[in-house]
Amino acid sequence: MEILVLLKQVPATESLIAIANDRVSIKPDGLKYVMNPYDELAVEEALRIRESQGGTVTILSVGPAKAAEAIRTGLAMGADKGILIDPGNLTCDGLATAKLLAAAIKPMTYDIIIAGHRAVDDDNFQVATALAELLGIPNISMVVKQTLADGKIRCLCTVEGGTKEVEATLPALIATQRGLNDPRYASLPGIMKAKKKPLETRSIADLGLDAAGLQPLVTIKALKMPVERKGGRVIEGDSVAVKVAALVKALHEEAKVI
Amino acid sequence: MSQNLYFTKEHEQVRTALRDFVNKRINPFVDEWEEKGAAPLHALFKEMGELGFLGIRYDEQYGGEGLDYWYETVMLEEIARAHCGGVPMAIAVQTNMATPAIAEFGSEYLKEKYLRAAIRGEMVGAIAVTEPDAGSDVAALRTFARKEGDVYVLNGSKTYITNGTQADFLTLLARTSEAPGYHSFSLFVVPTDLPGFKISKKLDKLGMRSSDTAELYFDDLRIPVENLIGQEGEGFIYQMRQFQHERFSALPICYIGAEEMIRETVAYIKGRIVFGKPLITKQVLRHRLVDWLSGIECLRQLTYHIVRLKMAGQDATREISMGKLVGGRLLNQVADGCLQMHGGMGFMNEMRVSRFFRDARLIAIGAGASEVMSDIIAKLEGF
């Protein structure tokens, strides 16, 4: 079973995010970067499939040189090799990222591609779906359980208020949802072995693509921090009746909810 | 943030893995374990063993990672970030207190049977030196192992034994001769499932409450001769060597623990408004914090110097003793001062600083009290 995992390096969710002076990007200083948590699920699921069916796990990531750290973490967890696609100065939107991945994956043999359903930094939800479309393979998202049999993959997926069961023929792409598994930790021997595993870097030109065809269709115009929540108001009064009356008045006239 | 000269990318990866583990598999349970008076060491060590965290420095032949003292330092620094002193101490007992002598002086049999199991986290170890009437004065030990054919018959008791209620084996120092001098002691691996082993009681402590501590009793416990570590009569010497690993493990616990507490305290006094201004704006407090940070940096650099000495194969007894002496003092100073800065809130058990204050106290006592460190240093200085 040839398994590909798509992975993105993102700022750690506990990082304090500040908007840069250009107003369209975040300040990189002091940020700690980690593997996108949904991609951790993808790596874990890939390793489990390999453990039960044999095969190899290859991690692909689009990002700057620094993103190799996240690939190394995946290799330390147990993946076999990594490919970093460095887009250089190009700012990639979801579609451009998918095009880069598609170009890298097309000449490869694979049975299953596993991705996070979204990256927690810009929450686009696009790359996995766009990639499946570009490769012309089935795409199943929000997967919380999968089983492989007879060249098919059967998945349990979350939908609003419940789950659904779907099936597709391999090769297929599945996108992970929380609950799929409990990702393992990178072990110390794993970290040491990861040093020796192959990790190659490819540029846009290496993939036979041209930056002109990858210009983003979507551009960020402004970033804003969420509005700070105001503190609550305690309604004062001499008796319960007075306080209730004041509350009703406030709900009716100020909040306009009753 | 301390500047880094010594740690490579691989060290940092190991650091990240350990930090992740401490944050996810230790910290969420610390309150519960503190309340219970013990951490589930078999389960925790099994998990840590599988990840390779318990055998960093040990030979790959016995399941270790065969890595150097810098990796061990990374491990000690990261476990020190746990939100209590008890669990890091329990781990350090396994890696730096109960096993170094087995690895260094033990037979093939002992390494295969006990070191391997300790590295895999399948056995919990404890170090049994202290007795009701002999602590830092190790030569006053009375527990006796009398050789009878192919066993040593052990009688006596040990106290303040960390991991003592859960241990599968004890690395135990006992007299094997009544003759005065340092060659009357031997170091043994004592399995706790042998008849004659008794836990007299689980001890109640001021701090380190997530770590269990026991008083143990041996009544004609028959230790097989193959469980003797190295040569009979050399145990005291082996234990003095083993103590260097034990005391070294206290240093990262001191500077990382103190640094963590300062970070917490700074966050707290930034938000605490007194007389209309955040408390952090008081110069007297800022300067006090900086004094501590300067001391912490000195201790850290002394620790790194010790690592370099050890890597060069040089004896670091003098420097380790100095580190432990300075570290114990510094940690208690920081604990006391940070609690003070928290005011009344610092006295509440719900605050991490209050636990830290209680836990810090042991560092100046355990593994050889500060006064013993001073004596060792004085002797090495020739006075």
XYZ file of C-alpha atoms in Angstrom:
641
model
C 0.000 0.000 0.000
C 1.574 3.283 -1.120
C 0.323 5.991 1.192
C 0.843 9.727 0.719
C 0.257 12.185 3.522
C -0.238 15.911 2.979
C 1.107 18.028 5.759
C 1.372 21.695 6.622
C 3.462 23.444 9.228
C 1.362 25.998 11.122
C 1.880 28.322 14.111
C 1.158 26.450 17.364
C -2.409 27.109 18.420
C -1.233 28.401 21.795
C 0.998 31.032 20.108
C 0.133 34.676 20.592
C -0.647 35.923 17.107
C 0.064 39.553 16.163
C -0.701 41.223 12.825
C 2.349 42.470 10.912
C 2.733 46.060 9.703
C 1.603 45.137 6.183
C -1.829 44.298 7.710
C -2.152 41.173 5.554
C 0.236 38.789 7.307
C 1.149 37.824 10.853
C 4.363 38.650 12.695
C 6.651 35.647 12.505
C 8.800 36.626 15.523
C 8.644 34.326 18.486
C 6.068 32.044 16.894
C 6.426 28.346 17.553
C 5.547 26.175 14.576
C 4.053 22.716 14.725
C 2.477 20.148 12.457
C -1.142 21.025 11.691
C -3.099 18.952 14.252
C -5.398 17.423 11.599
C -2.295 16.342 9.693
C -1.033 14.558 12.811
C -4.147 12.433 12.530
C -3.291 11.863 8.859
C 0.252 10.707 9.651
C -1.018 8.415 12.400
C -3.668 6.871 10.154
C -1.107 6.338 7.394
C 1.224 4.585 9.829
C -1.598 2.354 11.041
C -2.497 1.394 7.483
C 1.149 0.628 6.761
C 1.403 -1.438 9.951
C -1.571 -3.578 8.955
C -1.092 -3.722 5.166
C 2.603 -3.016 4.617
C 3.866 -0.406 2.160
C 5.442 3.008 2.511
C 4.331 6.348 3.864
C 5.521 9.451 2.018
C 4.883 12.913 3.416
C 4.412 15.887 1.098
C 4.350 19.478 2.240
C 4.223 22.828 0.483
C 6.066 25.475 2.444
C 9.335 27.297 3.115
C 12.546 25.479 4.087
C 11.465 25.694 7.726
C 8.505 23.405 6.999
C 11.016 20.537 6.760
C 10.864 20.475 10.576
C 7.248 19.355 10.469
C 8.106 16.701 7.867
C 10.931 15.505 10.153
C 8.427 15.176 12.980
C 6.310 12.987 10.714
C 9.396 10.938 9.835
C 10.174 10.657 13.562
C 6.648 9.334 14.117
C 7.506 6.640 11.588
C 6.881 7.844 8.017
C 9.410 6.633 5.440
C 10.271 9.669 3.348
C 9.407 13.286 2.785
C 9.091 15.710 -0.094
C 9.113 19.430 0.573
C 7.801 21.630 -2.201
C 9.257 25.080 -1.687
C 7.282 27.649 -3.676
C 9.950 30.332 -3.211
C 8.501 33.817 -3.324
C 5.125 32.683 -4.584
C 2.207 33.209 -2.201
C -0.004 30.170 -2.603
C -3.743 30.092 -2.191
C -5.523 26.769 -1.762
C -5.729 26.063 -5.472
C -2.076 26.905 -6.162
C -1.021 24.600 -3.302
C -3.175 21.832 -4.766
C -1.646 22.374 -8.221
C 1.865 22.063 -6.802
C 0.946 18.882 -4.963
C -0.820 17.463 -8.012
C 2.263 18.054 -10.148
C 4.436 16.253 -7.596
C 2.001 13.379 -7.076
C 1.005 12.660 -10.714
C 4.172 10.733 -11.591
C 4.049 8.806 -8.286
C 2.259 5.539 -7.619
C -0.173 5.692 -4.739
C -3.198 3.905 -3.347
C -4.374 6.388 -0.813
C -3.733 10.043 0.016
C -4.511 11.250 3.532
C -4.793 14.927 4.407
C -6.095 17.030 7.269
C -9.530 18.410 6.372
C -8.157 21.885 6.965
C -5.067 23.674 8.210
C -5.693 25.547 11.439
C -3.772 28.649 10.346
C -5.932 29.952 7.500
C -8.860 27.537 7.673
C -9.354 27.290 3.911
C -10.699 23.714 3.708
C -9.615 23.682 0.054
C -6.361 21.892 -0.654
C -7.523 18.300 -0.188
C -10.644 18.719 -2.269
C -8.894 20.656 -5.036
C -6.100 18.079 -5.190
C -8.536 15.150 -5.530
C -10.245 17.015 -8.347
C -6.930 17.720 -10.126
C -5.920 14.069 -9.792
C -9.371 12.858 -10.792
C -9.775 10.618 -7.754
C -12.568 10.236 -5.178
C -12.437 12.556 -2.164
C -13.948 11.734 1.220
C -13.751 14.368 3.925
C -14.319 14.537 7.699
C -13.325 10.902 8.172
C -13.478 9.487 11.710
C -13.009 5.819 10.767
C -11.828 3.944 7.714
C -11.519 0.334 6.634
C -9.804 -0.999 3.543
C -10.965 -4.092 1.672
C -10.908 -5.369 -1.916
C -9.463 -2.210 -3.412
C -12.058 -0.049 -1.741
C -12.102 2.286 1.218
C -15.131 2.545 3.456
C -15.317 5.589 5.711
C -17.405 6.887 8.548
C -17.659 10.678 8.271
C -19.109 13.313 10.530
C -22.048 15.322 9.262
C -24.062 17.909 11.168
C -25.620 16.067 14.095
C -24.549 12.560 13.053
C -22.386 10.376 10.842
C -22.575 8.906 7.363
C -20.916 5.891 5.853
C -19.438 6.189 2.373
C -17.333 4.056 0.091
C -14.956 4.754 -2.779
C -12.629 2.823 -5.043
C -8.886 3.250 -4.583
C -6.886 5.277 -5.288
C -8.745 7.837 -3.211
C -8.097 10.831 -1.001
C -9.471 11.015 2.508
C -9.404 14.030 4.823
C -9.220 13.548 8.579
C -11.532 14.779 11.286
C -10.882 14.855 15.041
C -11.676 11.461 16.576
C -10.088 9.389 13.807
C -7.234 8.272 16.059
C -4.926 9.329 18.850
C -1.644 10.326 17.161
C 1.478 8.730 18.593
C 4.368 10.746 19.973
C 7.649 10.893 18.146
C 9.864 8.474 20.080
C 13.510 9.120 20.744
C 14.695 6.273 18.501
C 12.219 7.570 15.918
C 13.794 11.031 16.054
C 17.273 9.570 15.654
C 16.228 7.375 12.736
C 14.435 10.294 11.068
C 17.782 12.010 10.547
C 18.741 9.341 8.037
C 15.423 9.174 6.156
C 15.253 10.782 2.717
C 13.787 14.271 2.532
C 14.007 15.977 -0.829
C 13.147 19.550 -1.702
C 11.586 20.544 -5.007
C 11.073 23.940 -6.525
C 8.272 25.066 -8.817
C 10.638 24.615 -11.767
C 11.533 21.056 -10.634
C 7.842 20.202 -10.936
C 7.771 21.552 -14.488
C 5.427 24.358 -13.503
C 5.574 28.060 -14.051
C 4.775 30.680 -11.395
C 2.535 32.461 -13.922
C 0.050 29.603 -13.819
C -0.012 29.589 -10.029
C -0.948 33.168 -9.269
C -3.442 33.216 -6.407
C -7.084 33.693 -7.313
C -7.747 34.775 -3.759
C -5.671 37.421 -2.023
C -5.818 38.582 1.580
C -6.842 42.232 1.806
C -6.783 42.721 5.565
C -6.371 40.795 8.780
C -8.130 41.861 11.954
C -8.005 40.591 15.491
C -11.326 39.516 17.007
C -13.130 42.269 18.862
C -12.251 42.063 22.526
C -15.128 40.849 24.618
C -16.483 43.449 26.963
C -16.938 42.549 30.610
C -20.423 41.712 31.850
C -22.634 44.117 33.752
C -23.956 43.365 37.209
C -27.429 44.711 37.739
C -27.684 46.388 41.130
C -30.824 46.885 43.175
C -32.235 46.732 46.689
C -34.497 43.750 46.119
C -34.943 40.875 43.725
C -38.054 42.537 42.277
C -36.159 45.736 41.509
C -33.267 43.805 39.938
C -35.592 41.671 37.796
C -37.388 44.790 36.601
C -34.068 46.398 35.698
C -32.935 43.228 33.898
C -36.147 43.002 31.858
C -35.815 46.667 30.946
C -32.196 46.193 29.882
C -33.006 43.086 27.812
C -35.874 44.919 26.129
C -34.421 48.355 25.553
C -30.639 47.878 25.353
C -30.119 44.318 24.151
C -33.450 44.329 22.281
C -33.792 40.563 22.690
C -37.267 40.536 24.280
C 15.675 33.343 27.096
C 19.049 31.736 27.561
C 21.216 31.729 24.422
C 22.080 28.354 23.021
C 25.552 27.172 22.099
C 25.296 23.486 22.814
C 22.059 22.038 21.526
C 21.651 20.923 17.917
C 18.508 20.507 15.828
C 18.259 16.887 16.982
C 18.488 17.911 20.632
C 15.716 20.417 20.016
C 13.560 17.759 18.371
C 14.001 15.543 21.401
C 13.177 18.550 23.571
C 9.964 19.182 21.640
C 8.940 15.531 21.926
C 9.549 15.532 25.685
C 7.801 18.846 26.215
C 4.835 17.592 24.282
C 4.749 14.466 26.422
C 4.977 16.405 29.693
C 2.198 18.754 28.580
C -0.130 16.022 27.419
C 0.624 12.974 29.524
C 1.807 14.434 32.848
C 0.528 17.946 33.492
C -3.196 17.221 33.043
C -3.004 14.581 35.798
C -0.719 16.312 38.290
C -3.512 17.630 40.540
C -5.025 14.163 40.787
C -1.660 12.529 41.571
C -0.777 15.183 44.154
C -4.106 14.493 45.825
C -3.551 10.721 45.760
C 0.013 10.955 47.016
C 1.415 8.947 44.104
C 1.663 8.873 40.332
C 0.871 5.588 38.529
C 4.522 4.892 37.787
C 4.091 1.544 36.052
C 1.763 3.040 33.455
C 3.744 6.281 33.105
C 7.134 4.589 32.829
C 5.795 2.043 30.352
C 4.714 4.874 28.125
C 7.968 6.787 28.590
C 9.993 3.628 28.072
C 8.291 2.914 24.759
C 9.201 6.421 23.616
C 12.831 5.858 24.603
C 12.880 8.521 27.319
C 14.184 6.309 30.136
C 17.351 4.994 28.557
C 18.809 8.007 26.803
C 22.362 7.553 27.977
C 22.368 3.771 28.256
C 23.876 1.261 25.857
C 21.749 0.257 22.880
C 22.653 -3.330 23.744
C 20.267 -3.091 26.704
C 17.571 -1.122 24.920
C 19.007 2.323 25.593
C 19.536 5.066 23.044
C 23.301 5.292 23.446
C 23.178 9.094 23.411
C 25.358 11.569 25.240
C 25.012 13.719 28.365
C 23.580 16.631 26.362
C 20.539 14.545 25.462
C 20.209 13.516 29.090
C 20.323 17.187 30.056
C 17.554 17.949 27.564
C 15.462 15.198 29.154
C 16.061 16.485 32.683
C 15.317 20.084 31.638
C 12.045 19.098 30.051
C 10.725 16.835 32.804
C 11.513 19.717 35.185
C 8.773 21.700 33.428
C 6.101 19.419 34.861
C 3.728 21.286 37.138
C 5.092 19.589 40.237
C 8.384 18.352 41.666
C 7.182 14.855 42.526
C 6.864 13.353 39.051
C 10.208 14.666 37.729
C 11.801 13.250 40.869
C 10.176 9.849 40.333
C 11.488 9.800 36.749
C 14.977 10.906 37.801
C 15.048 8.063 40.353
C 14.504 5.642 37.489
C 17.062 7.200 35.124
C 19.706 8.840 37.326
C 19.542 7.320 40.783
C 18.631 3.614 40.755
C 20.194 2.523 37.454
C 23.580 4.234 36.834
C 25.496 1.799 39.056
C 23.860 -1.216 37.396
C 24.901 0.154 33.998
C 28.408 1.005 35.119
C 29.330 -1.850 37.465
C 26.600 -4.472 37.070
C 27.054 -7.925 35.553
C 25.656 -8.904 32.176
C 22.864 -10.714 34.040
C 21.859 -7.611 36.042
C 21.949 -5.407 32.975
C 19.879 -7.852 30.942
C 17.344 -8.406 33.690
C 17.001 -5.079 35.497
C 18.576 -2.328 33.416
C 16.742 -3.439 30.288
C 13.415 -3.608 32.147
C 14.006 -0.194 33.742
C 14.803 1.340 30.342
C 11.665 -0.188 28.848
C 9.639 1.064 31.808
C 8.560 -2.474 32.642
C 10.079 -2.286 36.111
C 10.034 0.635 38.519
C 13.269 1.185 40.388
C 14.116 2.894 43.665
C 17.357 3.790 45.365
C 17.603 2.571 48.946
C 20.467 4.159 50.854
C 19.000 6.257 53.670
C 18.152 4.565 56.974
C 16.381 5.817 60.085
C 19.799 6.439 61.669
C 21.882 7.192 58.600
C 21.170 9.685 55.887
C 23.812 11.905 54.426
C 26.245 10.142 56.805
C 26.245 7.064 54.626
C 28.990 5.313 56.556
C 26.636 4.981 59.550
C 24.440 2.470 57.676
C 23.368 -0.544 59.699
C 21.317 -2.668 57.279
C 23.337 -5.847 56.921
C 23.598 -8.451 54.182
C 25.208 -11.595 55.523
C 26.541 -14.049 52.967
C 25.230 -17.600 53.354
C 26.167 -19.864 50.447
C 24.541 -18.539 47.300
C 22.492 -15.827 48.996
C 22.992 -12.707 51.059
C 20.547 -12.590 53.976
C 19.352 -9.002 54.365
C 18.120 -7.487 57.619
C 17.413 -3.867 58.469
C 15.363 -0.989 57.174
C 15.508 1.935 54.759
C 13.523 5.128 54.883
C 12.506 8.122 52.744
C 12.591 5.827 49.729
C 11.163 7.590 46.680
C 9.020 5.280 44.483
C 9.223 2.935 47.498
C 5.620 1.719 47.483
C 5.702 0.917 43.761
C 9.248 -0.265 43.150
C 9.908 -3.646 41.555
C 13.543 -3.502 42.543
C 15.718 -1.494 44.882
C 19.291 -0.550 44.241
C 20.298 -1.001 47.851
C 23.420 -0.246 49.837
C 24.038 -2.519 52.830
C 26.895 -3.446 55.089
C 28.572 -6.728 54.268
C 31.200 -6.357 56.988
C 31.361 -4.797 60.447
C 34.894 -3.549 59.845
C 35.283 0.231 59.926
C 36.128 2.087 56.724
C 34.613 2.421 53.299
C 35.133 -1.131 52.070
C 32.487 -2.731 54.284
C 29.508 -2.004 52.056
C 28.013 -3.638 48.993
C 25.444 -2.520 46.470
C 22.661 -4.941 45.507
C 19.689 -5.127 43.195
C 16.922 -6.273 45.543
C 13.698 -7.523 43.914
C 10.721 -6.463 46.025
C 8.784 -9.672 45.378
C 11.071 -11.743 47.579
C 9.852 -13.010 50.965
C 11.017 -10.789 53.818
C 10.353 -7.509 51.990
C 7.863 -5.273 53.767
C 6.658 -1.751 53.242
C 6.420 -0.577 56.871
C 4.554 2.558 55.873
C 3.881 5.108 53.191
C 5.225 8.407 54.476
C 3.268 11.663 54.542
C 5.281 14.642 53.335
C 5.359 18.449 53.252
C 5.818 18.500 49.484
C 6.610 16.292 46.482
C 3.196 14.845 47.148
C 2.696 13.277 43.721
C 5.671 11.064 44.503
C 5.267 8.166 46.909
C 7.807 7.747 49.680
C 8.135 4.685 51.867
C 9.814 3.198 54.837
C 10.952 -0.330 54.022
C 11.807 -3.273 56.220
C 13.847 -6.387 55.424
C 13.445 -9.491 57.508
C 15.818 -12.302 56.464
C 15.348 -11.331 52.845
C 17.452 -13.724 50.780
C 19.167 -11.853 47.936
C 20.633 -14.196 45.311
C 24.405 -13.658 45.025
C 24.074 -12.777 41.331
C 22.198 -9.637 42.451
C 25.373 -8.169 43.922
C 26.488 -5.189 41.837
C 30.207 -5.439 41.018
C 32.521 -6.564 43.806
C 31.565 -7.186 47.428
C 32.933 -4.415 49.635
C 32.975 -1.827 46.855
C 29.357 -0.696 47.232
C 30.161 2.522 49.029
C 32.527 3.575 46.253
C 29.951 2.652 43.580
C 27.262 4.600 45.409
C 29.473 7.684 45.660
C 29.835 7.479 41.880
C 26.107 6.902 41.448
C 25.382 9.912 43.654
C 27.040 12.128 41.029
C 24.354 11.182 38.513
C 21.660 11.675 41.138
C 22.917 15.093 42.244
C 23.463 16.201 38.674
C 19.788 15.512 37.940
C 18.866 18.071 40.610
C 20.544 20.926 38.719
C 18.212 21.220 35.708
C 15.319 20.723 38.109
C 16.589 23.810 39.987
C 17.196 26.215 37.138
C 14.244 25.170 35.008
C 11.892 25.026 37.989
C 13.010 28.458 39.196
C 12.708 29.918 35.699
C 9.215 28.479 35.260
C 8.145 29.930 38.585
C 9.495 33.346 37.677
C 7.552 33.216 34.409
C 4.351 32.389 36.274
C 5.010 35.105 38.810
C 5.708 37.737 36.146
C 2.434 36.846 34.407
C 0.614 37.107 37.724
C 2.042 40.444 38.842
C 1.553 41.936 35.380
C -2.157 41.439 35.864
C -2.296 42.282 39.554
C -3.206 45.931 40.031
C -2.091 47.506 43.301
C -2.560 51.213 44.035
C -3.750 51.664 40.469
C -0.760 50.100 38.731
C 0.315 46.588 37.783
C 2.597 45.203 40.485
C 5.308 44.472 37.889
C 5.933 48.251 37.576
C 7.527 48.233 41.052
C 11.253 48.491 40.478
C 12.060 46.617 43.652
C 10.219 43.551 42.350
C 11.651 43.792 38.839
C 15.176 43.979 40.210
C 14.583 41.077 42.541
C 13.342 38.948 39.620
C 16.409 39.880 37.607
C 18.736 38.947 40.470
C 17.181 35.505 40.494
C 17.363 35.172 36.726
C 21.073 36.037 36.913
C 21.607 33.313 39.501
C 19.640 30.884 37.359
C 21.804 31.656 34.332
C 24.956 31.054 36.387
C 23.628 27.695 37.539
C 22.639 26.756 33.999
C 26.090 27.569 32.684
C 27.737 25.661 35.529
C 25.525 22.717 34.581
C 26.618 22.954 30.945
C 30.219 23.166 32.103
C 29.649 19.953 34.085
C 28.218 18.304 30.974
C 31.356 19.300 29.061
C 33.556 17.896 31.842
C 31.606 14.644 31.784
C 31.784 14.475 27.988
C 35.553 14.890 28.281
C 35.621 12.012 30.779
C 36.677 14.230 33.681
C 35.457 13.903 37.254
C 32.936 16.619 38.103
C 32.270 15.849 41.777
C 33.430 19.298 42.873
C 31.296 21.135 40.311
C 28.232 18.921 40.797
C 28.409 19.430 44.571
C 28.701 23.183 44.035
C 25.757 23.129 41.637
C 23.601 21.220 44.091
C 24.581 23.559 46.939
C 23.893 26.721 44.942
C 20.826 25.231 43.234
C 19.112 24.153 46.445
C 19.620 27.594 47.900
C 18.529 29.433 44.757
C 15.417 27.329 44.278
C 14.246 27.981 47.813
C 15.010 31.676 47.531
C 13.008 31.931 44.301
C 10.167 29.827 45.705
C 9.923 31.982 48.803
C 10.205 35.238 46.863
C 7.725 34.269 44.151
C 5.203 33.176 46.752
C 5.652 36.533 48.482
C 4.963 38.356 45.210
C 1.710 36.431 44.856
C 0.582 37.758 48.252
C -2.323 35.996 49.934
C -3.110 34.161 46.709
C 0.314 32.516 46.837
C -0.623 30.889 50.129
C -3.585 29.134 48.528
C -3.038 25.484 47.626
C -4.740 25.991 44.278
C -1.742 28.048 43.082
C 1.213 26.365 41.445
C 3.567 28.615 43.420
C 2.337 27.166 46.687
C 3.108 23.606 45.531
C 6.437 24.787 44.158
C 7.308 26.341 47.516
C 6.632 23.045 49.299
C 8.450 20.936 46.691
C 11.525 23.199 46.538
C 12.374 22.497 50.152
C 13.514 18.952 49.419
C 16.138 19.949 46.867
C 18.357 21.345 49.641
C 17.960 18.107 51.650
C 17.582 15.081 49.357
C 20.496 13.374 47.559
C 22.866 14.804 50.205
C 21.944 17.913 52.142
C 23.484 21.303 51.371
C 25.749 20.929 54.405
C 27.073 17.642 53.044
C 27.757 19.330 49.708
C 29.714 21.995 51.565
C 31.754 19.340 53.373
C 32.555 17.539 50.117
C 33.676 20.763 48.478
C 35.766 21.762 51.501
C 37.477 18.380 51.480
C 38.208 18.650 47.746
C 39.595 22.114 48.345
C 41.929 20.628 50.916
C 40.551 22.102 54.127
